[in-house]
Tab-separated table of C-alpha atoms in Angstrom:
chain	number	residue	atom	x	y	z
A	1	ASP	CA	31.774	-45.326	-125.564
A	2	GLN	CA	28.270	-43.882	-126.119
A	3	THR	CA	27.976	-40.109	-126.470
A	4	TYR	CA	25.031	-38.624	-124.561
A	5	TYR	CA	23.238	-35.287	-124.773
A	6	LEU	CA	21.987	-33.970	-121.436
A	7	TYR	CA	19.330	-31.253	-121.604
A	8	LYS	CA	18.137	-29.094	-118.723
A	9	GLU	CA	14.437	-28.227	-119.217
A	10	LYS	CA	14.771	-27.038	-122.840
A	11	LEU	CA	16.065	-29.211	-125.651
A	12	HIS	CA	18.721	-26.561	-126.444
A	13	ASP	CA	22.467	-26.485	-125.847
A	14	PRO	CA	22.981	-29.964	-124.438
A	15	GLU	CA	25.833	-30.912	-122.203
A	16	ILE	CA	27.604	-33.512	-124.350
A	17	PHE	CA	29.481	-36.249	-122.548
A	18	THR	CA	30.764	-39.794	-122.622
A	19	PRO	CA	30.546	-41.625	-119.282
A	20	ASP	CA	33.733	-42.745	-117.553
A	21	GLU	CA	34.874	-46.397	-117.470
A	22	SER	CA	32.388	-47.215	-114.704
A	23	GLY	CA	29.513	-45.719	-116.732
A	24	SER	CA	29.235	-42.639	-114.479
A	25	TYR	CA	29.035	-38.931	-115.137
A	26	SER	CA	28.788	-36.096	-112.582
A	27	LEU	CA	27.489	-32.564	-112.936
A	28	ILE	CA	26.680	-29.538	-110.802
A	29	LEU	CA	23.047	-28.477	-111.113
A	30	PRO	CA	21.665	-25.296	-109.517
A	31	THR	CA	18.222	-26.012	-108.078
A	32	PRO	CA	16.228	-22.804	-107.590
A	33	ARG	CA	13.223	-25.131	-107.932
A	34	HIS	CA	12.666	-28.665	-109.189
A	35	ARG	CA	14.499	-29.433	-112.435
A	36	TYR	CA	13.775	-31.671	-115.409
A	37	LEU	CA	16.634	-33.405	-117.179
A	38	ILE	CA	16.380	-35.244	-120.476
A	39	LEU	CA	19.094	-37.613	-121.625
A	40	LYS	CA	19.240	-38.444	-125.343
A	41	THR	CA	21.543	-40.444	-127.545
A	42	ASN	CA	21.101	-38.041	-130.482
A	43	PRO	CA	20.578	-34.263	-130.493
A	44	SER	CA	17.436	-34.107	-132.609
A	45	THR	CA	14.788	-31.411	-132.141
A	46	PHE	CA	12.809	-28.899	-134.191
A	47	HIS	CA	12.470	-25.654	-132.192
A	48	ILE	CA	9.454	-23.369	-132.569
A	49	ASP	CA	9.998	-19.901	-131.098
A	50	SER	CA	8.561	-16.418	-131.458
A	51	ASN	CA	11.919	-14.628	-131.473
A	52	SER	CA	12.612	-14.884	-135.186
A	53	ALA	CA	10.861	-14.113	-138.462
A	54	THR	CA	10.759	-17.834	-139.284
A	55	GLY	CA	9.467	-19.121	-135.944
A	56	GLY	CA	12.751	-20.921	-135.336
A	57	ASP	CA	12.636	-24.189	-137.272
A	58	CYS	CA	8.941	-23.836	-138.176
A	59	ASN	CA	9.592	-23.162	-141.859
A	60	ASP	CA	11.548	-26.448	-142.041
A	61	ILE	CA	8.391	-28.399	-141.144
A	62	GLY	CA	5.576	-25.975	-141.982
A	63	VAL	CA	4.644	-22.318	-142.340
A	64	TRP	CA	5.180	-19.628	-139.693
A	65	ASN	CA	2.612	-16.841	-139.252
A	66	ALA	CA	4.351	-14.116	-137.221
A	67	ASN	CA	1.103	-12.140	-136.783
A	68	THR	CA	-0.522	-14.966	-134.812
A	69	ASN	CA	2.633	-16.818	-133.619
A	70	THR	CA	1.284	-19.952	-135.291
A	71	CYS	CA	3.308	-22.784	-136.785
A	72	ALA	CA	1.089	-24.681	-139.241
A	73	LEU	CA	2.701	-28.025	-140.000
A	74	SER	CA	3.143	-29.088	-143.605
A	75	PRO	CA	1.209	-32.217	-144.609
A	76	THR	CA	4.284	-33.546	-146.432
A	77	ALA	CA	7.367	-32.334	-144.513
A	78	THR	CA	9.479	-35.035	-142.879
A	79	ILE	CA	9.113	-34.744	-139.118
A	80	ASN	CA	11.396	-37.334	-137.575
A	81	GLU	CA	12.409	-35.397	-134.454
A	82	THR	CA	10.782	-33.917	-131.372
A	83	ILE	CA	8.961	-30.611	-131.922
A	84	GLU	CA	9.711	-28.264	-129.024
A	85	ILE	CA	7.645	-25.145	-128.356
A	86	ASP	CA	10.180	-22.734	-126.857
A	87	ASP	CA	8.101	-19.614	-126.092
A	88	GLY	CA	4.721	-18.720	-124.685
A	89	GLY	CA	1.924	-17.448	-126.906
A	90	ILE	CA	2.627	-20.016	-129.640
A	91	THR	CA	0.057	-22.154	-131.446
A	92	LEU	CA	1.151	-25.403	-133.065
A	93	ASP	CA	-1.456	-26.345	-135.673
A	94	GLY	CA	-0.868	-29.835	-137.000
A	95	GLY	CA	-3.389	-29.507	-139.828
A	96	GLY	CA	-4.513	-33.064	-139.027
A	97	ARG	CA	-1.148	-34.649	-139.723
A	98	LEU	CA	0.346	-37.619	-137.883
A	99	ILE	CA	3.605	-37.353	-135.942
A	100	THR	CA	5.336	-40.670	-135.431
A	101	HIS	CA	9.075	-41.341	-135.392
A	102	THR	CA	11.813	-43.083	-133.418
A	103	ASP	CA	12.672	-40.116	-131.170
A	104	SER	CA	11.182	-40.484	-127.690
A	105	ILE	CA	8.850	-37.434	-127.541
A	106	GLY	CA	6.477	-36.097	-130.210
A	107	ILE	CA	5.695	-32.568	-128.967
A	108	TYR	CA	7.422	-30.964	-125.989
A	109	ALA	CA	7.140	-27.672	-124.069
A	110	ASN	CA	8.928	-26.733	-120.842
A	111	GLU	CA	9.966	-23.424	-119.372
A	112	ASP	CA	13.377	-22.981	-117.845
A	113	PRO	CA	13.607	-21.976	-114.160
A	114	PHE	CA	14.034	-18.270	-114.901
A	115	GLU	CA	11.186	-17.624	-117.363
A	116	ASN	CA	7.416	-17.509	-117.179
A	117	MET	CA	6.139	-19.316	-120.259
A	118	GLN	CA	2.379	-18.992	-120.768
A	119	ASN	CA	-0.451	-19.690	-123.194
A	120	ILE	CA	0.404	-22.368	-125.712
A	121	ILE	CA	-2.062	-24.157	-127.970
A	122	ILE	CA	-1.526	-27.539	-129.591
A	123	LYS	CA	-4.282	-28.429	-132.038
A	124	ASN	CA	-5.306	-30.538	-135.047
A	125	VAL	CA	-2.511	-33.057	-134.603
A	126	LYS	CA	-2.119	-36.813	-134.156
A	127	VAL	CA	0.718	-38.454	-132.224
A	128	ALA	CA	1.280	-42.202	-132.250
A	129	GLY	CA	3.894	-44.840	-131.463
A	130	LEU	CA	6.073	-42.668	-129.188
A	131	ASP	CA	7.363	-43.016	-125.637
A	132	VAL	CA	5.556	-39.733	-124.825
A	133	GLY	CA	3.201	-38.240	-127.407
A	134	ILE	CA	2.875	-34.771	-125.843
A	135	SER	CA	4.840	-33.568	-122.803
A	136	VAL	CA	4.097	-30.168	-121.220
A	137	ILE	CA	5.960	-29.019	-118.099
A	138	ASP	CA	5.630	-25.874	-115.942
A	139	ILE	CA	3.397	-23.916	-118.349
A	140	THR	CA	0.470	-21.694	-117.364
A	141	GLY	CA	-2.390	-21.681	-119.862
A	142	VAL	CA	-2.234	-24.794	-122.055
A	143	THR	CA	-4.896	-25.859	-124.557
A	144	LEU	CA	-4.979	-29.171	-126.397
A	145	ASP	CA	-7.758	-29.058	-128.987
A	146	ASP	CA	-8.607	-31.736	-131.542
A	147	VAL	CA	-5.629	-33.905	-130.610
A	148	GLU	CA	-5.542	-37.646	-131.265
A	149	ALA	CA	-3.004	-39.589	-129.227
A	150	LYS	CA	-2.805	-43.358	-129.571
A	151	SER	CA	-0.458	-46.307	-129.222
A	152	ASN	CA	2.088	-44.367	-127.155
A	153	THR	CA	3.672	-45.508	-123.912
A	154	THR	CA	2.273	-42.257	-122.413
A	155	SER	CA	0.053	-40.248	-124.732
A	156	VAL	CA	-0.194	-36.935	-122.833
A	157	SER	CA	1.888	-35.884	-119.814
A	158	PHE	CA	1.390	-32.693	-117.786
A	159	LYS	CA	3.789	-31.824	-114.968
A	160	ASP	CA	3.486	-28.742	-112.753
A	161	ASP	CA	1.131	-27.019	-115.202
A	162	THR	CA	-1.634	-24.535	-114.381
A	163	ASP	CA	-4.866	-23.761	-116.256
A	164	VAL	CA	-4.900	-26.645	-118.728
A	165	VAL	CA	-7.816	-27.475	-121.036
A	166	VAL	CA	-8.029	-30.659	-123.103
A	167	LYS	CA	-11.044	-30.678	-125.432
A	168	ASN	CA	-12.342	-32.322	-128.616
A	169	SER	CA	-9.551	-34.887	-128.307
A	170	THR	CA	-9.192	-38.660	-128.406
A	171	ILE	CA	-6.639	-40.465	-126.269
A	172	TRP	CA	-6.663	-44.236	-126.584
A	173	SER	CA	-4.790	-47.522	-126.862
A	174	SER	CA	-1.787	-46.382	-124.824
A	175	GLN	CA	-0.226	-47.780	-121.651
A	176	ILE	CA	-0.979	-44.417	-119.981
A	177	GLY	CA	-3.523	-42.169	-121.664
A	178	LEU	CA	-3.158	-38.900	-119.749
A	179	THR	CA	-1.184	-38.186	-116.609
A	180	THR	CA	-0.801	-35.042	-114.541
A	181	THR	CA	1.559	-34.391	-111.643
A	182	ASN	CA	1.292	-31.334	-109.361
A	183	GLY	CA	-1.119	-29.624	-111.745
A	184	THR	CA	-3.620	-26.903	-110.875
A	185	ASN	CA	-6.947	-26.368	-112.656
A	186	ILE	CA	-6.596	-29.207	-115.168
A	187	GLN	CA	-9.808	-29.576	-117.222
A	188	VAL	CA	-10.376	-32.522	-119.528
A	189	TRP	CA	-13.595	-32.258	-121.519
A	190	ARG	CA	-15.177	-35.311	-123.040
C-alpha cells in the first residue's frame, strides 16, 4: 500500500504508482542510452533552473542572480529536500551553509537523454549525514570548489561525467568518500 515516485534522470514529473499485490510494477522505458532511475517514497525536491526569473525554486531557499545564473543559498532557509540543478551554466553557492536532512540526496544534477547539460559549479557548501551528499550524472564541465562532505554513506558520486574538477574541498568520515564511474578527465586536487 506504499505510494512510490519513479523519476527518470530528472527529479521532475514522477511516475506515481502503488505496486500490485505481489509488490511488482512494470513500465516501458525507451533506452537511447543508459538510463538512471530514482525511486522515492515522497516527491520532495527544490529545482534550480535558468529558465525563469526566480531560478526555479531558488528564491525559496536563497537568492537568484539571473545575470550570473547563481543561486546563493540563504543561511537560514529550511532546506529539508534534495536540491536539483536542472540546467547547465548554473552555480550553486552554499555560502558555507550545511545541508543535512532525511531525504536521500543533498545536491543532484543529471541531464536527460535528449539534452546536453554543461558547466555547473557547486561551491561553498557542506553536506553531511545523507545517503549521497552530491550526485552528478552525465554532465560535461563540473566544478566542486570549497565543498565539505562528511558522514555520508557516499559523499560525492560522479557517473558518466566529463571534465570534472574537485578543488579546495574536504571529503571525510564517509563509507565512500568519492566515486566515479565511466568518467573522463576527472581531476581531484588536494
